[in-house]
PDB file of C-alpha atoms and ligand atoms in Angstrom:
ATOM      1  CA  MET M 125      12.122  56.994  -3.777  1.00  0.00           C
ATOM      2  CA  PRO M 126       9.344  54.582  -2.599  1.00  0.00           C
ATOM      3  CA  ARG M 127      10.529  51.878  -0.219  1.00  0.00           C
ATOM      4  CA  PRO M 128      10.257  48.258  -1.329  1.00  0.00           C
ATOM      5  CA  CYS M 129       7.701  45.805   0.048  1.00  0.00           C
ATOM      6  CA  SER M 130       9.042  43.880   3.071  1.00  0.00           C
ATOM      7  CA  LYS M 131       7.775  40.579   1.606  1.00  0.00           C
ATOM      8  CA  CYS M 132       8.426  40.513  -2.154  1.00  0.00           C
ATOM      9  CA  ARG M 133      11.203  43.159  -2.043  1.00  0.00           C
ATOM     10  CA  SER M 134      10.428  44.175  -5.623  1.00  0.00           C
ATOM     11  CA  ALA M 135       7.197  46.214  -5.717  1.00  0.00           C
ATOM     12  CA  ALA M 136       6.803  49.558  -3.937  1.00  0.00           C
ATOM     13  CA  ALA M 137       5.288  49.371  -0.455  1.00  0.00           C
ATOM     14  CA  GLU M 138       1.958  51.171  -0.030  1.00  0.00           C
ATOM     15  CA  VAL M 139       0.613  49.849   3.261  1.00  0.00           C
ATOM     16  CA  GLU M 140       2.375  50.351   6.561  1.00  0.00           C
ATOM     17  CA  LEU M 141       1.509  47.905   9.360  1.00  0.00           C
ATOM     18  CA  PRO M 142       3.496  49.175  12.361  1.00  0.00           C
ATOM     19  CA  TYR M 143       2.133  46.487  14.741  1.00  0.00           C
ATOM     20  CA  ALA M 144       3.640  43.786  12.487  1.00  0.00           C
ATOM     21  CA  LYS M 145       6.673  45.876  11.478  1.00  0.00           C
ATOM     22  CA  LEU M 146       5.713  45.396   7.821  1.00  0.00           C
ATOM     23  CA  ARG M 147       5.485  47.639   4.807  1.00  0.00           C
ATOM     24  CA  LEU M 148       3.631  45.891   1.988  1.00  0.00           C
ATOM     25  CA  CYS M 149       2.792  46.318  -1.683  1.00  0.00           C
ATOM     26  CA  PRO M 150      -0.903  45.886  -2.585  1.00  0.00           C
ATOM     27  CA  SER M 151      -0.480  42.293  -3.761  1.00  0.00           C
ATOM     28  CA  CYS M 152       1.462  41.140  -0.668  1.00  0.00           C
ATOM     29  CA  PHE M 153      -1.002  43.035   1.555  1.00  0.00           C
ATOM     30  CA  SER M 154      -3.935  41.107   0.041  1.00  0.00           C
ATOM     31  CA  ASP M 155      -2.093  37.808   0.563  1.00  0.00           C
ATOM     32  CA  PHE M 156      -1.309  38.835   4.162  1.00  0.00           C
ATOM     33  CA  PHE M 157      -4.984  39.745   4.786  1.00  0.00           C
ATOM     34  CA  VAL M 158      -6.313  36.468   3.368  1.00  0.00           C
ATOM     35  CA  ALA M 159      -3.707  34.374   5.223  1.00  0.00           C
ATOM     36  CA  ARG M 160      -4.692  36.032   8.523  1.00  0.00           C
ATOM     37  CA  VAL M 161      -8.372  35.217   7.919  1.00  0.00           C
ATOM     38  CA  GLY M 162      -7.386  31.602   7.171  1.00  0.00           C
ATOM     39  CA  ARG M 163      -5.236  31.403  10.317  1.00  0.00           C
ATOM     40  CA  THR M 164      -8.004  32.903  12.476  1.00  0.00           C
ATOM     41  CA  VAL M 165     -10.502  30.302  11.225  1.00  0.00           C
ATOM     42  CA  GLU M 166      -8.024  27.558  12.065  1.00  0.00           C
ATOM     43  CA  GLU M 167      -6.898  29.036  15.404  1.00  0.00           C
ATOM     44  CA  PHE M 168     -10.464  29.036  16.763  1.00  0.00           C
ATOM     45  CA  ARG M 169     -11.606  25.959  14.785  1.00  0.00           C
ATOM     46  CA  MET M 170     -14.425  28.015  13.299  1.00  0.00           C
ATOM     47  CA  PHE M 171     -15.375  25.403  10.706  1.00  0.00           C
ATOM     48  CA  ARG M 172     -14.041  22.331   8.969  1.00  0.00           C
ATOM     49  CA  GLU M 173     -13.410  21.696   5.343  1.00  0.00           C
ATOM     50  CA  GLY M 174     -16.613  20.643   3.633  1.00  0.00           C
ATOM     51  CA  ASP M 175     -18.862  22.425   6.157  1.00  0.00           C
ATOM     52  CA  ARG M 176     -21.502  24.715   4.764  1.00  0.00           C
ATOM     53  CA  VAL M 177     -20.691  28.238   5.945  1.00  0.00           C
ATOM     54  CA  ALA M 178     -23.227  31.068   5.756  1.00  0.00           C
ATOM     55  CA  VAL M 179     -21.814  34.595   5.542  1.00  0.00           C
ATOM     56  CA  ALA M 180     -24.022  37.530   6.540  1.00  0.00           C
ATOM     57  CA  ILE M 181     -23.338  40.366   4.097  1.00  0.00           C
ATOM     58  CA  SER M 182     -24.710  43.848   4.645  1.00  0.00           C
ATOM     59  CA  GLY M 183     -23.251  45.604   1.600  1.00  0.00           C
ATOM     60  CA  GLY M 184     -20.571  47.142   3.865  1.00  0.00           C
ATOM     61  CA  LYS M 185     -16.796  46.874   3.586  1.00  0.00           C
ATOM     62  CA  ASP M 186     -16.268  44.475   6.512  1.00  0.00           C
ATOM     63  CA  SER M 187     -18.671  41.760   5.410  1.00  0.00           C
ATOM     64  CA  GLY M 188     -17.628  42.273   1.766  1.00  0.00           C
ATOM     65  CA  ALA M 189     -13.963  41.745   2.691  1.00  0.00           C
ATOM     66  CA  LEU M 190     -15.004  38.737   4.798  1.00  0.00           C
ATOM     67  CA  LEU M 191     -16.837  36.911   2.005  1.00  0.00           C
ATOM     68  CA  HIS M 192     -14.090  37.659  -0.521  1.00  0.00           C
ATOM     69  CA  ALA M 193     -11.256  36.582   1.812  1.00  0.00           C
ATOM     70  CA  LEU M 194     -13.070  33.394   2.891  1.00  0.00           C
ATOM     71  CA  ARG M 195     -13.561  32.488  -0.774  1.00  0.00           C
ATOM     72  CA  ARG M 196      -9.814  32.922  -1.371  1.00  0.00           C
ATOM     73  CA  ALA M 197      -8.605  31.298   1.851  1.00  0.00           C
ATOM     74  CA  PHE M 198     -10.942  28.297   1.492  1.00  0.00           C
ATOM     75  CA  PRO M 199     -11.595  27.780  -2.225  1.00  0.00           C
ATOM     76  CA  GLY M 200     -13.306  24.452  -1.509  1.00  0.00           C
ATOM     77  CA  ALA M 201     -15.616  25.725   1.253  1.00  0.00           C
ATOM     78  CA  ASP M 202     -19.365  25.522   0.669  1.00  0.00           C
ATOM     79  CA  LEU M 203     -20.137  29.221   1.143  1.00  0.00           C
ATOM     80  CA  ILE M 204     -23.569  30.803   1.007  1.00  0.00           C
ATOM     81  CA  ALA M 205     -24.235  34.537   1.397  1.00  0.00           C
ATOM     82  CA  LEU M 206     -27.187  35.884   3.398  1.00  0.00           C
ATOM     83  CA  HIS M 207     -28.583  39.396   3.225  1.00  0.00           C
ATOM     84  CA  ALA M 208     -31.405  41.107   5.132  1.00  0.00           C
ATOM     85  CA  ASN M 209     -33.265  43.904   3.341  1.00  0.00           C
ATOM     86  CA  LEU M 210     -34.314  46.096   6.274  1.00  0.00           C
ATOM     87  CA  GLY M 211     -36.909  48.114   4.369  1.00  0.00           C
ATOM     88  CA  ILE M 212     -35.097  51.430   4.891  1.00  0.00           C
ATOM     89  CA  PRO M 213     -36.044  53.676   1.934  1.00  0.00           C
ATOM     90  CA  GLU M 214     -33.260  54.059  -0.651  1.00  0.00           C
ATOM     91  CA  TYR M 215     -30.570  52.698   1.684  1.00  0.00           C
ATOM     92  CA  SER M 216     -31.794  49.070   1.766  1.00  0.00           C
ATOM     93  CA  ALA M 217     -32.217  48.824  -2.029  1.00  0.00           C
ATOM     94  CA  HIS M 218     -28.668  50.172  -2.407  1.00  0.00           C
ATOM     95  CA  CYS M 219     -27.269  47.641   0.110  1.00  0.00           C
ATOM     96  CA  GLN M 220     -29.091  44.754  -1.555  1.00  0.00           C
ATOM     97  CA  SER M 221     -27.784  45.715  -4.995  1.00  0.00           C
ATOM     98  CA  ILE M 222     -24.215  45.699  -3.614  1.00  0.00           C
ATOM     99  CA  ALA M 223     -24.769  42.310  -1.956  1.00  0.00           C
ATOM    100  CA  GLU M 224     -26.115  40.927  -5.256  1.00  0.00           C
ATOM    101  CA  ARG M 225     -23.146  42.298  -7.188  1.00  0.00           C
ATOM    102  CA  LEU M 226     -20.585  40.901  -4.761  1.00  0.00           C
ATOM    103  CA  ALA M 227     -22.151  37.443  -4.537  1.00  0.00           C
ATOM    104  CA  GLY M 228     -22.524  37.391  -8.339  1.00  0.00           C
ATOM    105  CA  GLU M 229     -18.868  38.328  -8.881  1.00  0.00           C
ATOM    106  CA  LEU M 230     -17.714  35.592  -6.485  1.00  0.00           C
ATOM    107  CA  GLY M 231     -20.139  32.987  -7.803  1.00  0.00           C
ATOM    108  CA  VAL M 232     -21.627  32.483  -4.311  1.00  0.00           C
ATOM    109  CA  GLU M 233     -25.355  31.779  -3.869  1.00  0.00           C
ATOM    110  CA  LEU M 234     -27.159  34.690  -2.187  1.00  0.00           C
ATOM    111  CA  ARG M 235     -30.360  34.424  -0.155  1.00  0.00           C
ATOM    112  CA  VAL M 236     -32.225  37.600   0.749  1.00  0.00           C
ATOM    113  CA  PHE M 237     -34.797  38.097   3.499  1.00  0.00           C
ATOM    114  CA  ASP M 238     -36.963  41.123   2.765  1.00  0.00           C
ATOM    115  CA  LEU M 239     -38.468  42.458   6.005  1.00  0.00           C
ATOM    116  CA  LYS M 240     -41.224  44.484   4.321  1.00  0.00           C
ATOM    117  CA  ARG M 241     -42.276  41.604   2.082  1.00  0.00           C
ATOM    118  CA  GLU M 242     -42.059  38.838   4.695  1.00  0.00           C
ATOM    119  CA  LEU M 243     -43.240  40.675   7.809  1.00  0.00           C
ATOM    120  CA  GLY M 244     -44.896  43.846   6.514  1.00  0.00           C
ATOM    121  CA  VAL M 245     -42.598  46.062   8.601  1.00  0.00           C
ATOM    122  CA  GLY M 246     -39.369  47.973   8.063  1.00  0.00           C
ATOM    123  CA  ILE M 247     -36.751  48.977  10.629  1.00  0.00           C
ATOM    124  CA  GLY M 248     -37.946  52.592  10.400  1.00  0.00           C
ATOM    125  CA  ASP M 249     -41.347  51.523  11.800  1.00  0.00           C
ATOM    126  CA  PHE M 250     -39.666  51.028  15.187  1.00  0.00           C
ATOM    127  CA  GLN M 251     -39.755  54.823  15.421  1.00  0.00           C
ATOM    128  CA  ARG M 252     -43.413  54.375  16.405  1.00  0.00           C
ATOM    129  CA  THR M 253     -42.426  52.257  19.404  1.00  0.00           C
ATOM    130  CA  GLN M 254     -40.443  52.603  22.622  1.00  0.00           C
ATOM    131  CA  PHE M 255     -37.336  51.839  20.511  1.00  0.00           C
ATOM    132  CA  LYS M 256     -37.623  55.282  18.908  1.00  0.00           C
ATOM    133  CA  GLY M 257     -34.301  56.471  20.346  1.00  0.00           C
ATOM    134  CA  LYS M 258     -32.545  53.119  19.992  1.00  0.00           C
ATOM    135  CA  LEU M 259     -33.374  51.784  16.587  1.00  0.00           C
ATOM    136  CA  CYS M 260     -29.996  50.058  16.276  1.00  0.00           C
ATOM    137  CA  SER M 261     -30.761  47.929  19.319  1.00  0.00           C
ATOM    138  CA  ALA M 262     -34.045  46.686  17.789  1.00  0.00           C
ATOM    139  CA  CYS M 263     -32.355  46.304  14.409  1.00  0.00           C
ATOM    140  CA  GLY M 264     -29.547  44.212  15.944  1.00  0.00           C
ATOM    141  CA  THR M 265     -32.023  41.799  17.566  1.00  0.00           C
ATOM    142  CA  VAL M 266     -34.040  41.480  14.342  1.00  0.00           C
ATOM    143  CA  LYS M 267     -30.968  40.900  12.147  1.00  0.00           C
ATOM    144  CA  ARG M 268     -29.504  38.332  14.554  1.00  0.00           C
ATOM    145  CA  HIS M 269     -32.683  36.287  14.506  1.00  0.00           C
ATOM    146  CA  ILE M 270     -33.148  36.541  10.734  1.00  0.00           C
ATOM    147  CA  PHE M 271     -29.581  35.438  10.006  1.00  0.00           C
ATOM    148  CA  GLU M 272     -29.744  32.572  12.495  1.00  0.00           C
ATOM    149  CA  ASP M 273     -33.011  31.410  10.940  1.00  0.00           C
ATOM    150  CA  MET M 274     -31.660  31.727   7.380  1.00  0.00           C
ATOM    151  CA  ALA M 275     -28.435  29.914   8.304  1.00  0.00           C
ATOM    152  CA  MET M 276     -30.423  27.070   9.860  1.00  0.00           C
ATOM    153  CA  ARG M 277     -32.689  26.773   6.814  1.00  0.00           C
ATOM    154  CA  ALA M 278     -29.610  26.760   4.564  1.00  0.00           C
ATOM    155  CA  GLY M 279     -28.196  23.847   6.573  1.00  0.00           C
ATOM    156  CA  ALA M 280     -25.105  25.884   7.550  1.00  0.00           C
ATOM    157  CA  LYS M 281     -22.800  24.646  10.296  1.00  0.00           C
ATOM    158  CA  ALA M 282     -21.445  28.143  10.910  1.00  0.00           C
ATOM    159  CA  LEU M 283     -22.698  31.691  10.437  1.00  0.00           C
ATOM    160  CA  ALA M 284     -19.885  34.191   9.826  1.00  0.00           C
ATOM    161  CA  THR M 285     -20.224  37.905  10.551  1.00  0.00           C
ATOM    162  CA  GLY M 286     -17.877  40.776   9.709  1.00  0.00           C
ATOM    163  CA  HIS M 287     -16.969  42.016  13.208  1.00  0.00           C
ATOM    164  CA  ASN M 288     -13.485  43.484  12.873  1.00  0.00           C
ATOM    165  CA  LEU M 289     -10.726  43.954  15.462  1.00  0.00           C
ATOM    166  CA  ASP M 290     -11.750  47.545  16.246  1.00  0.00           C
ATOM    167  CA  ASP M 291     -15.429  46.573  16.734  1.00  0.00           C
ATOM    168  CA  MET M 292     -14.486  43.691  18.973  1.00  0.00           C
ATOM    169  CA  VAL M 293     -11.992  45.486  21.186  1.00  0.00           C
ATOM    170  CA  GLY M 294     -14.246  48.577  21.410  1.00  0.00           C
ATOM    171  CA  ILE M 295     -17.285  46.546  22.501  1.00  0.00           C
ATOM    172  CA  MET M 296     -15.250  44.287  24.785  1.00  0.00           C
ATOM    173  CA  LEU M 297     -13.633  47.252  26.477  1.00  0.00           C
ATOM    174  CA  SER M 298     -16.920  49.026  27.163  1.00  0.00           C
ATOM    175  CA  ASN M 299     -18.543  45.834  28.468  1.00  0.00           C
ATOM    176  CA  PHE M 300     -15.470  45.274  30.610  1.00  0.00           C
ATOM    177  CA  LEU M 301     -15.505  48.838  31.964  1.00  0.00           C
ATOM    178  CA  PHE M 302     -19.215  48.651  32.832  1.00  0.00           C
ATOM    179  CA  GLY M 303     -19.003  45.074  34.136  1.00  0.00           C
ATOM    180  CA  TYR M 304     -21.534  43.732  31.615  1.00  0.00           C
ATOM    181  CA  TRP M 305     -20.058  40.260  31.940  1.00  0.00           C
ATOM    182  CA  ASP M 306     -22.755  38.309  30.111  1.00  0.00           C
ATOM    183  CA  GLN M 307     -22.457  40.580  27.097  1.00  0.00           C
ATOM    184  CA  PHE M 308     -18.676  40.363  27.338  1.00  0.00           C
ATOM    185  CA  ILE M 309     -18.829  36.557  27.039  1.00  0.00           C
ATOM    186  CA  ARG M 310     -21.156  36.836  24.023  1.00  0.00           C
ATOM    187  CA  LEU M 311     -18.183  38.289  22.106  1.00  0.00           C
ATOM    188  CA  LYS M 312     -16.341  34.989  21.939  1.00  0.00           C
ATOM    189  CA  PRO M 313     -14.879  34.325  18.467  1.00  0.00           C
ATOM    190  CA  VAL M 314     -17.049  31.199  18.252  1.00  0.00           C
ATOM    191  CA  LEU M 315     -20.474  30.971  19.883  1.00  0.00           C
ATOM    192  CA  PRO M 316     -21.726  27.392  19.837  1.00  0.00           C
ATOM    193  CA  PRO M 317     -25.199  26.711  18.416  1.00  0.00           C
ATOM    194  CA  LEU M 318     -28.004  27.340  20.911  1.00  0.00           C
ATOM    195  CA  ALA M 319     -29.961  24.286  19.719  1.00  0.00           C
ATOM    196  CA  ASP M 320     -29.629  21.275  17.442  1.00  0.00           C
ATOM    197  CA  GLY M 321     -29.733  22.224  13.776  1.00  0.00           C
ATOM    198  CA  MET M 322     -28.627  25.799  14.412  1.00  0.00           C
ATOM    199  CA  ALA M 323     -25.300  27.231  13.222  1.00  0.00           C
ATOM    200  CA  SER M 324     -22.457  28.314  15.466  1.00  0.00           C
ATOM    201  CA  ARG M 325     -21.650  32.021  15.155  1.00  0.00           C
ATOM    202  CA  ILE M 326     -18.125  32.865  14.058  1.00  0.00           C
ATOM    203  CA  LYS M 327     -16.067  36.045  13.624  1.00  0.00           C
ATOM    204  CA  PRO M 328     -13.197  35.381  11.200  1.00  0.00           C
ATOM    205  CA  LEU M 329     -12.204  39.097  11.012  1.00  0.00           C
ATOM    206  CA  ILE M 330     -11.609  39.354  14.751  1.00  0.00           C
ATOM    207  CA  ARG M 331      -7.894  39.958  14.125  1.00  0.00           C
ATOM    208  CA  SER M 332      -8.360  42.328  11.146  1.00  0.00           C
ATOM    209  CA  PRO M 333      -8.255  46.079  11.857  1.00  0.00           C
ATOM    210  CA  GLU M 334     -11.112  48.024  10.275  1.00  0.00           C
ATOM    211  CA  ARG M 335      -8.807  50.138   8.129  1.00  0.00           C
ATOM    212  CA  GLU M 336      -7.371  46.998   6.573  1.00  0.00           C
ATOM    213  CA  ASP M 337     -10.854  45.724   5.632  1.00  0.00           C
ATOM    214  CA  LEU M 338     -11.278  48.967   3.707  1.00  0.00           C
ATOM    215  CA  LEU M 339      -7.857  48.691   2.048  1.00  0.00           C
ATOM    216  CA  TYR M 340      -8.532  45.073   1.096  1.00  0.00           C
ATOM    217  CA  CYS M 341     -11.835  46.118  -0.535  1.00  0.00           C
ATOM    218  CA  LEU M 342     -10.129  48.931  -2.439  1.00  0.00           C
ATOM    219  CA  TYR M 343      -7.225  46.804  -3.677  1.00  0.00           C
ATOM    220  CA  GLU M 344      -9.438  43.862  -4.612  1.00  0.00           C
ATOM    221  CA  ARG M 345     -12.143  46.104  -6.138  1.00  0.00           C
ATOM    222  CA  ILE M 346     -14.778  44.644  -3.835  1.00  0.00           C
ATOM    223  CA  PRO M 347     -18.027  46.635  -4.121  1.00  0.00           C
ATOM    224  CA  PHE M 348     -19.254  48.180  -0.874  1.00  0.00           C
ATOM    225  CA  LYS M 349     -22.033  50.600  -0.011  1.00  0.00           C
ATOM    226  CA  GLU M 350     -21.629  54.298  -0.532  1.00  0.00           C
ATOM    227  CA  LEU M 351     -24.634  55.319   1.547  1.00  0.00           C
ATOM    228  CA  GLY M 352     -24.778  55.411   5.349  1.00  0.00           C
ATOM    229  CA  CYS M 353     -27.801  54.140   7.235  1.00  0.00           C
ATOM    230  CA  PRO M 354     -30.026  57.162   7.980  1.00  0.00           C
ATOM    231  CA  PHE M 355     -30.637  55.796  11.497  1.00  0.00           C
ATOM    232  CA  SER M 356     -26.974  55.460  12.434  1.00  0.00           C
ATOM    233  CA  LYS M 357     -26.007  57.839  15.196  1.00  0.00           C
ATOM    234  CA  GLY M 358     -22.331  57.007  15.545  1.00  0.00           C
ATOM    235  CA  ALA M 359     -22.966  54.883  18.621  1.00  0.00           C
ATOM    236  CA  LYS M 360     -20.811  54.694  21.741  1.00  0.00           C
ATOM    237  CA  VAL M 361     -18.919  51.792  20.222  1.00  0.00           C
ATOM    238  CA  ARG M 362     -17.735  54.013  17.372  1.00  0.00           C
ATOM    239  CA  ARG M 363     -16.458  56.564  19.834  1.00  0.00           C
ATOM    240  CA  MET M 364     -14.573  53.839  21.677  1.00  0.00           C
ATOM    241  CA  ALA M 365     -13.139  52.579  18.365  1.00  0.00           C
ATOM    242  CA  GLY M 366     -12.013  56.143  17.573  1.00  0.00           C
ATOM    243  CA  LEU M 367     -10.239  56.391  20.921  1.00  0.00           C
ATOM    244  CA  LEU M 368      -8.555  53.057  20.373  1.00  0.00           C
ATOM    245  CA  GLU M 369      -7.468  54.046  16.874  1.00  0.00           C
ATOM    246  CA  ALA M 370      -5.854  57.200  18.273  1.00  0.00           C
ATOM    247  CA  ALA M 371      -4.172  55.279  21.116  1.00  0.00           C
ATOM    248  CA  SER M 372      -2.880  52.738  18.591  1.00  0.00           C
ATOM    249  CA  GLU M 373      -0.917  55.489  16.843  1.00  0.00           C
ATOM    250  CA  ALA M 374       1.242  55.713  19.951  1.00  0.00           C
ATOM    251  CA  SER M 375       1.136  52.006  20.746  1.00  0.00           C
ATOM    252  CA  PRO M 376       0.617  50.056  17.490  1.00  0.00           C
ATOM    253  CA  GLN M 377       0.015  46.708  19.182  1.00  0.00           C
ATOM    254  CA  LEU M 378      -2.535  47.994  21.704  1.00  0.00           C
ATOM    255  CA  ARG M 379      -5.697  46.617  20.035  1.00  0.00           C
ATOM    256  CA  HIS M 380      -4.100  43.241  19.362  1.00  0.00           C
ATOM    257  CA  GLN M 381      -2.844  43.019  22.952  1.00  0.00           C
ATOM    258  CA  LEU M 382      -6.219  43.993  24.394  1.00  0.00           C
ATOM    259  CA  LEU M 383      -7.943  41.376  22.246  1.00  0.00           C
ATOM    260  CA  ASN M 384      -5.514  38.677  23.381  1.00  0.00           C
ATOM    261  CA  ARG M 385      -5.911  39.564  27.075  1.00  0.00           C
ATOM    262  CA  PHE M 386      -9.712  39.629  26.743  1.00  0.00           C
ATOM    263  CA  LEU M 387      -9.680  36.239  25.018  1.00  0.00           C
ATOM    264  CA  GLU M 388      -7.614  34.848  27.911  1.00  0.00           C
ATOM    265  CA  LEU M 389     -10.075  36.284  30.420  1.00  0.00           C
ATOM    266  CA  MET M 390     -13.222  34.986  28.711  1.00  0.00           C
ATOM    267  CA  PRO M 391     -13.149  31.362  29.905  1.00  0.00           C
ATOM    268  CA  LEU M 392     -12.449  32.506  33.491  1.00  0.00           C
ATOM    269  CA  ILE M 393     -15.362  34.943  33.466  1.00  0.00           C
ATOM    270  CA  GLU M 394     -17.613  32.416  31.751  1.00  0.00           C
ATOM    271  CA  ALA M 395     -16.850  29.782  34.396  1.00  0.00           C
ATOM    272  CA  SER M 396     -17.809  32.235  37.138  1.00  0.00           C
ATOM    273  CA  ARG M 397     -21.233  33.071  35.647  1.00  0.00           C
ATOM    274  CA  PRO M 398     -24.446  31.050  35.984  1.00  0.00           C
ATOM    275  CA  LYS M 399     -25.263  29.198  32.752  1.00  0.00           C
ATOM    276  CA  PRO M 400     -28.266  30.790  31.039  1.00  0.00           C
ATOM    277  CA  GLU M 401     -31.312  28.499  30.830  1.00  0.00           C
ATOM    278  CA  PHE M 402     -33.073  28.318  27.493  1.00  0.00           C
ATOM    279  CA  SER M 403     -36.576  27.178  26.701  1.00  0.00           C
ATOM    280  CA  LYS M 404     -38.440  27.488  23.378  1.00  0.00           C
ATOM    281  CA  CYS M 405     -40.084  30.717  22.276  1.00  0.00           C
ATOM    282  CA  ARG M 406     -43.856  30.158  22.264  1.00  0.00           C
ATOM    283  CA  VAL M 407     -44.193  31.982  18.932  1.00  0.00           C
ATOM    284  CA  CYS M 408     -41.214  31.006  16.745  1.00  0.00           C
ATOM    285  CA  GLY M 409     -39.771  28.006  18.588  1.00  0.00           C
ATOM    286  CA  PHE M 410     -36.272  29.516  18.808  1.00  0.00           C
ATOM    287  CA  PRO M 411     -34.255  29.106  22.016  1.00  0.00           C
ATOM    288  CA  SER M 412     -35.295  31.852  24.391  1.00  0.00           C
ATOM    289  CA  GLN M 413     -34.628  32.829  27.999  1.00  0.00           C
ATOM    290  CA  GLY M 414     -38.263  33.877  28.374  1.00  0.00           C
ATOM    291  CA  ASP M 415     -41.634  32.618  27.243  1.00  0.00           C
ATOM    292  CA  ILE M 416     -41.395  34.725  24.083  1.00  0.00           C
ATOM    293  CA  CYS M 417     -38.042  35.623  22.503  1.00  0.00           C
ATOM    294  CA  ALA M 418     -36.762  39.188  22.110  1.00  0.00           C
ATOM    295  CA  TYR M 419     -37.268  39.062  18.330  1.00  0.00           C
ATOM    296  CA  CYS M 420     -40.926  37.995  18.498  1.00  0.00           C
ATOM    297  CA  LYS M 421     -41.612  40.609  21.194  1.00  0.00           C
ATOM    298  CA  ARG M 422     -40.156  43.360  19.038  1.00  0.00           C
ATOM    299  CA  ILE M 423     -41.984  42.276  15.878  1.00  0.00           C
ATOM    300  CA  ALA M 424     -45.298  42.101  17.813  1.00  0.00           C
ATOM    301  CA  LEU M 425     -44.601  45.557  19.231  1.00  0.00           C
ATOM    302  CA  VAL M 426     -43.951  47.187  15.877  1.00  0.00           C
ATOM    303  CA  LYS M 427     -46.910  45.451  14.224  1.00  0.00           C
ATOM    304  CA  GLY M 428     -49.123  46.614  17.100  1.00  0.00           C
ATOM    305  CA  ALA M 429     -47.932  50.198  16.588  1.00  0.00           C
ATOM    306  CA  LEU M 430     -48.701  49.998  12.851  1.00  0.00           C
ATOM    307  CA  ASP M 431     -52.158  48.503  13.490  1.00  0.00           C
ATOM    308  CA  ALA M 432     -52.932  51.266  16.007  1.00  0.00           C
ATOM    309  CA  ARG M 433     -51.960  53.867  13.395  1.00  0.00           C
ATOM    310  CA  SER M 434     -54.208  52.375  10.726  1.00  0.00           C
ATOM    311  CA  ALA M 435     -57.118  52.199  13.220  1.00  0.00           C
ATOM    312  CA  ASP M 436     -56.781  55.979  13.912  1.00  0.00           C
TER     313      ASP M 436
HETATM  314 FE1  LIG R 578     -29.661  48.873  11.729  1.00  0.00          FE
HETATM  315 FE2  LIG R 578     -28.576  50.861  13.170  1.00  0.00          FE
HETATM  316 FE3  LIG R 578     -27.120  49.539  11.372  1.00  0.00          FE
HETATM  317 FE4  LIG R 578     -29.047  51.196  10.561  1.00  0.00          FE
HETATM  318  S1  LIG R 578     -27.177  51.773  11.693  1.00  0.00           S
HETATM  319  S2  LIG R 578     -28.632  49.137   9.769  1.00  0.00           S
HETATM  320  S3  LIG R 578     -30.593  50.874  12.165  1.00  0.00           S
HETATM  321  S4  LIG R 578     -28.014  48.682  13.244  1.00  0.00           S
HETATM  322 ZN1  LIG R 579     -39.607  33.936  18.982  1.00  0.00          ZN
END
């Protein structure tokens, strides 16, 4: 005999949330998920009603759940979806088609930046550079810059990304263990804009476990990609997330507790660190800690490698 949902008490429970001592039916689970996204936005004052909010969507389950839940939690918000086509054969076309479907279903405007068309390079071209063994690092820098630029051009006050609870705690924990304090601080739920006209960066899924993003997508029939990136290697962060998932079986509140303790620590660590000094990148004009920003350096590098190949 299935047990009833702890909220509505009528439908059969399908989702067990031990950390919240809840057992929910699909409909109450979706309401719970959306309400938590709404509360997280309010808790960290991520944006205000009427603000234009850009949402970076990759075609994956996390960013898909994010856009869908933001639409439901803030029906009056001025949302705009952003997607970067990374020029990875087969995979990128698949991701873009999912992003187009999702934005179309939600009636949200979608803007796409196509790396190959705009810059003449794809992420795979970094294999010809010193980033050969760490494509994800180059890809992360490129995507960050592209989304910040798109958000600014769209006039967005905030740029939302789909980092979930497991991502956050996994990355925070490894930065904490290795003492990478500057990177640790960069994981704040809200990063203020680096310059006038830029968007703040926000993480409304910071309290949503990864598994629940997937469940929300399945219950709400949100399209998400079925292909994996061919360059993904199951990075260290994934291993850490796996460990945390296993530890959470024994201690259901572990990830939530770690997140809360880390959030308490952040302002203390931030106050103890020297404030980074920013000037303007000589090439793109974005705030940069050096003469030329990391994005422009990487794009010049990959273009140089392609030019050298065609000169051979
Ligand atoms: Fe980019 Fe790595 Fe993600 Fe592929 S797996 S999209 S290379 S960050
Ligand atoms: Zn630059």
